[in-house]
Amino acid sequence: MEAKKARAAKILARLAKAYPKAGIELRFSTPLELLAATILSAQCTDERVNAVTPTLFSRYRTAEDFARAHPATLEKEIHSTGFFKAKAKSLMGMGRALVEHHGGVVPRTLEELVALPGVGRKTANVVLGNAFGLPAIAVDTHVTRVSQRLGLTRADDPEKIHDDLCAIIPEAKWTRATHLFIIHGRRTCFARKPACPVCPVLALCPWPGKTRPG
């Protein structure tokens, strides 16, 4: 375990040097906005979500606004993010739950967040880490792929991956680690053909499927 912790620290240090501006790419100004944006980001790029949310957030400023939304109207407003019917249902349910159980305020605990409609552990941890500044690892497809290839976890289940990473990364660095793994997955460690020859952590990566120059 100590050896794995030491290697994880080296990996994070090199990724931090390679991506000094790594951070959340969803644009938001309040916890509610980030919660809504993260719900919309499922199976969708952050860029597409960011194209939709300025208009959306100008119309839906409070949890009550989402709770009272007209389904067909909201579906049309978020249509381009995909799965718009399910996402509209989640946004409206999230709004109602916040109004009914939290006075319209986004809660600050994992347990309360995952109890909201449309909110899983990944979404909850995104909100905790980025809206409230609390230590949180959010496991998405990039975090899964990068952590597996780097040998930091052997798990496939997101909750187990989360627990494995929490065990070897200092709590204060959980949110930062999430950002670094995500940007590395987007910029270098691609799913189909990773850019291994230019990878900043190539020397620390045990993955046997590395690509070669050219």
Tab-separated table of C-alpha atoms in Angstrom:
chain	number	residue	atom	x	y	z
A	1	MET	CA	0.000	0.000	0.000
A	2	GLU	CA	2.800	2.451	0.860
A	3	ALA	CA	4.489	1.770	-2.465
A	4	LYS	CA	1.214	2.403	-4.288
A	5	LYS	CA	0.701	5.633	-2.360
A	6	ALA	CA	4.202	6.779	-3.316
A	7	ARG	CA	3.632	5.957	-6.985
A	8	ALA	CA	0.256	7.718	-6.952
A	9	ALA	CA	1.962	10.812	-5.519
A	10	LYS	CA	4.555	10.757	-8.326
A	11	ILE	CA	1.842	10.335	-10.942
A	12	LEU	CA	-0.187	13.253	-9.579
A	13	ALA	CA	2.913	15.465	-9.374
A	14	ARG	CA	3.749	14.819	-13.023
A	15	LEU	CA	0.162	15.305	-14.157
A	16	ALA	CA	-0.017	18.576	-12.197
A	17	LYS	CA	3.098	19.791	-13.985
A	18	ALA	CA	1.694	18.749	-17.379
A	19	TYR	CA	-1.758	20.274	-16.774
A	20	PRO	CA	-1.278	23.232	-14.402
A	21	LYS	CA	-4.694	24.700	-15.268
A	22	ALA	CA	-6.667	21.490	-14.770
A	23	GLY	CA	-10.076	22.180	-13.260
A	24	ILE	CA	-13.765	21.689	-13.798
A	25	GLU	CA	-14.908	22.733	-17.266
A	26	LEU	CA	-18.611	23.042	-16.516
A	27	ARG	CA	-19.501	26.708	-16.014
A	28	PHE	CA	-21.522	27.614	-12.936
A	29	SER	CA	-21.907	30.332	-10.317
A	30	THR	CA	-23.945	28.549	-7.612
A	31	PRO	CA	-24.205	24.996	-6.210
A	32	LEU	CA	-27.638	24.669	-7.826
A	33	GLU	CA	-26.226	25.580	-11.230
A	34	LEU	CA	-23.418	23.048	-10.894
A	35	LEU	CA	-25.864	20.360	-9.765
A	36	ALA	CA	-28.075	21.012	-12.802
A	37	ALA	CA	-25.095	21.198	-15.193
A	38	THR	CA	-23.692	17.914	-13.900
A	39	ILE	CA	-27.053	16.193	-14.374
A	40	LEU	CA	-27.069	17.498	-17.962
A	41	SER	CA	-23.496	16.315	-18.559
A	42	ALA	CA	-24.419	12.616	-18.496
A	43	GLN	CA	-23.522	11.112	-21.906
A	44	CYS	CA	-22.763	14.632	-23.131
A	45	THR	CA	-19.704	16.857	-23.485
A	46	ASP	CA	-19.089	19.729	-21.095
A	47	GLU	CA	-18.859	22.037	-24.109
A	48	ARG	CA	-22.391	21.169	-25.180
A	49	VAL	CA	-23.693	21.653	-21.637
A	50	ASN	CA	-21.937	25.030	-21.426
A	51	ALA	CA	-23.652	26.078	-24.642
A	52	VAL	CA	-27.071	25.350	-23.136
A	53	THR	CA	-26.760	26.513	-19.538
A	54	PRO	CA	-26.411	30.323	-19.889
A	55	THR	CA	-29.948	30.589	-21.269
A	56	LEU	CA	-31.228	27.821	-19.012
A	57	PHE	CA	-29.846	29.408	-15.851
A	58	SER	CA	-31.306	32.785	-16.773
A	59	ARG	CA	-34.758	31.177	-16.750
A	60	TYR	CA	-34.321	28.755	-13.851
A	61	ARG	CA	-32.666	30.612	-10.986
A	62	THR	CA	-34.006	28.646	-8.016
A	63	ALA	CA	-34.907	25.082	-7.082
A	64	GLU	CA	-38.543	26.140	-7.189
A	65	ASP	CA	-38.124	27.241	-10.805
A	66	PHE	CA	-37.004	23.725	-11.740
A	67	ALA	CA	-39.768	22.195	-9.622
A	68	ARG	CA	-42.413	24.225	-11.443
A	69	ALA	CA	-40.958	23.768	-14.939
A	70	HIS	CA	-43.241	22.737	-17.782
A	71	PRO	CA	-41.899	19.354	-18.973
A	72	ALA	CA	-42.230	19.987	-22.711
A	73	THR	CA	-40.625	23.418	-22.416
A	74	LEU	CA	-37.707	22.180	-20.325
A	75	GLU	CA	-37.176	19.223	-22.663
A	76	LYS	CA	-36.920	21.609	-25.607
A	77	GLU	CA	-34.469	23.850	-23.753
A	78	ILE	CA	-32.081	20.979	-22.980
A	79	HIS	CA	-32.779	18.891	-26.091
A	80	SER	CA	-29.275	19.172	-27.528
A	81	THR	CA	-27.679	17.538	-24.462
A	82	GLY	CA	-29.332	14.206	-25.299
A	83	PHE	CA	-31.586	11.984	-23.173
A	84	PHE	CA	-33.586	15.166	-22.670
A	85	LYS	CA	-36.759	13.516	-21.361
A	86	ALA	CA	-34.937	11.699	-18.572
A	87	LYS	CA	-32.809	14.749	-17.775
A	88	ALA	CA	-35.833	17.049	-17.642
A	89	LYS	CA	-37.521	14.601	-15.271
A	90	SER	CA	-34.385	14.547	-13.092
A	91	LEU	CA	-34.086	18.340	-13.023
A	92	MET	CA	-37.725	18.783	-12.052
A	93	GLY	CA	-37.549	16.018	-9.442
A	94	MET	CA	-34.322	17.479	-8.071
A	95	GLY	CA	-36.003	20.876	-7.777
A	96	ARG	CA	-39.016	19.443	-5.970
A	97	ALA	CA	-36.860	17.449	-3.553
A	98	LEU	CA	-34.756	20.509	-2.726
A	99	VAL	CA	-37.874	22.577	-2.051
A	100	GLU	CA	-39.620	19.881	-0.006
A	101	HIS	CA	-36.684	18.609	2.046
A	102	HIS	CA	-33.932	21.243	2.012
A	103	GLY	CA	-35.633	24.622	1.866
A	104	GLY	CA	-34.560	25.022	-1.759
A	105	VAL	CA	-30.874	24.813	-0.821
A	106	VAL	CA	-28.425	22.251	-2.231
A	107	PRO	CA	-27.254	20.030	0.663
A	108	ARG	CA	-23.578	19.574	1.506
A	109	THR	CA	-23.407	15.852	2.264
A	110	LEU	CA	-23.051	12.840	-0.019
A	111	GLU	CA	-25.960	11.031	1.609
A	112	GLU	CA	-28.370	13.925	1.082
A	113	LEU	CA	-27.192	14.595	-2.463
A	114	VAL	CA	-27.531	11.011	-3.710
A	115	ALA	CA	-31.080	10.935	-2.320
A	116	LEU	CA	-32.045	13.586	-4.905
A	117	PRO	CA	-33.627	12.380	-8.194
A	118	GLY	CA	-31.066	11.964	-10.967
A	119	VAL	CA	-28.079	12.331	-8.633
A	120	GLY	CA	-25.598	9.479	-8.272
A	121	ARG	CA	-22.292	9.380	-6.416
A	122	LYS	CA	-20.342	10.872	-9.305
A	123	THR	CA	-22.635	13.890	-9.590
A	124	ALA	CA	-22.720	14.307	-5.814
A	125	ASN	CA	-18.935	14.272	-5.591
A	126	VAL	CA	-18.611	16.796	-8.421
A	127	VAL	CA	-20.839	19.155	-6.443
A	128	LEU	CA	-19.100	18.509	-3.121
A	129	GLY	CA	-15.637	19.046	-4.573
A	130	ASN	CA	-16.322	22.011	-6.824
A	131	ALA	CA	-19.281	23.892	-5.353
A	132	PHE	CA	-18.398	23.421	-1.687
A	133	GLY	CA	-14.651	22.828	-1.776
A	134	LEU	CA	-14.944	19.543	0.114
A	135	PRO	CA	-12.535	16.673	-0.670
A	136	ALA	CA	-14.221	14.394	-3.213
A	137	ILE	CA	-13.237	11.987	-5.979
A	138	ALA	CA	-15.769	11.842	-8.801
A	139	VAL	CA	-15.388	8.656	-10.855
A	140	ASP	CA	-16.381	9.129	-14.498
A	141	THR	CA	-15.241	7.222	-17.599
A	142	HIS	CA	-11.951	9.153	-17.782
A	143	VAL	CA	-11.084	8.602	-14.123
A	144	THR	CA	-11.947	4.926	-14.541
A	145	ARG	CA	-9.800	4.434	-17.648
A	146	VAL	CA	-6.788	6.414	-16.435
A	147	SER	CA	-6.704	4.922	-12.938
A	148	GLN	CA	-7.026	1.393	-14.317
A	149	ARG	CA	-4.281	1.834	-16.912
A	150	LEU	CA	-1.966	3.400	-14.346
A	151	GLY	CA	-2.492	0.407	-12.081
A	152	LEU	CA	-4.058	2.421	-9.275
A	153	THR	CA	-7.101	0.136	-9.222
A	154	ARG	CA	-8.127	-3.202	-10.667
A	155	ALA	CA	-11.804	-2.600	-10.076
A	156	ASP	CA	-14.497	-1.965	-12.679
A	157	ASP	CA	-17.219	-0.828	-10.294
A	158	PRO	CA	-17.175	2.981	-9.866
A	159	GLU	CA	-17.733	2.778	-6.094
A	160	LYS	CA	-14.840	0.344	-5.666
A	161	ILE	CA	-12.621	2.505	-7.892
A	162	HIS	CA	-13.578	5.489	-5.743
A	163	ASP	CA	-12.642	3.645	-2.561
A	164	ASP	CA	-9.361	2.374	-4.028
A	165	LEU	CA	-8.313	5.883	-5.041
A	166	CYS	CA	-9.360	7.391	-1.705
A	167	ALA	CA	-7.137	4.842	0.040
A	168	ILE	CA	-3.955	5.864	-1.809
A	169	ILE	CA	-4.457	9.603	-2.427
A	170	PRO	CA	-4.344	12.118	0.459
A	171	GLU	CA	-7.824	13.460	1.200
A	172	ALA	CA	-6.781	17.053	0.574
A	173	LYS	CA	-5.900	16.125	-3.015
A	174	TRP	CA	-9.025	14.169	-3.951
A	175	THR	CA	-10.735	16.910	-5.957
A	176	ARG	CA	-7.506	17.954	-7.651
A	177	ALA	CA	-6.750	14.334	-8.549
A	178	THR	CA	-10.164	14.032	-10.190
A	179	HIS	CA	-9.434	17.051	-12.394
A	180	LEU	CA	-5.995	15.731	-13.333
A	181	PHE	CA	-7.249	12.264	-14.273
A	182	ILE	CA	-10.093	13.732	-16.326
A	183	ILE	CA	-7.937	16.161	-18.289
A	184	HIS	CA	-5.316	13.454	-18.870
A	185	GLY	CA	-8.045	11.189	-20.214
A	186	ARG	CA	-9.308	13.931	-22.511
A	187	ARG	CA	-5.941	15.190	-23.752
A	188	THR	CA	-3.651	12.141	-23.796
A	189	CYS	CA	-4.981	8.839	-22.444
A	190	PHE	CA	-7.721	8.425	-25.035
A	191	ALA	CA	-9.974	5.388	-24.950
A	192	ARG	CA	-9.212	4.039	-28.422
A	193	LYS	CA	-5.724	5.236	-29.261
A	194	PRO	CA	-3.934	6.884	-26.339
A	195	ALA	CA	-0.996	9.168	-27.099
A	196	CYS	CA	1.428	7.087	-25.045
A	197	PRO	CA	4.666	8.408	-26.672
A	198	VAL	CA	3.959	11.921	-25.340
A	199	CYS	CA	2.388	10.858	-22.027
A	200	PRO	CA	3.838	12.714	-19.007
A	201	VAL	CA	3.481	9.601	-16.837
A	202	LEU	CA	4.633	7.019	-19.403
A	203	ALA	CA	7.500	5.836	-17.196
A	204	LEU	CA	5.085	5.189	-14.327
A	205	CYS	CA	2.452	3.378	-16.385
A	206	PRO	CA	2.295	-0.447	-16.286
A	207	TRP	CA	-0.466	-0.754	-18.901
A	208	PRO	CA	0.547	-3.377	-21.490
A	209	GLY	CA	-1.455	-1.877	-24.374
A	210	LYS	CA	0.703	1.209	-24.911
A	211	THR	CA	0.811	2.747	-28.373
A	212	ARG	CA	4.140	3.385	-30.103
A	213	PRO	CA	5.446	6.405	-32.021
A	214	GLY	CA	4.040	6.659	-35.511
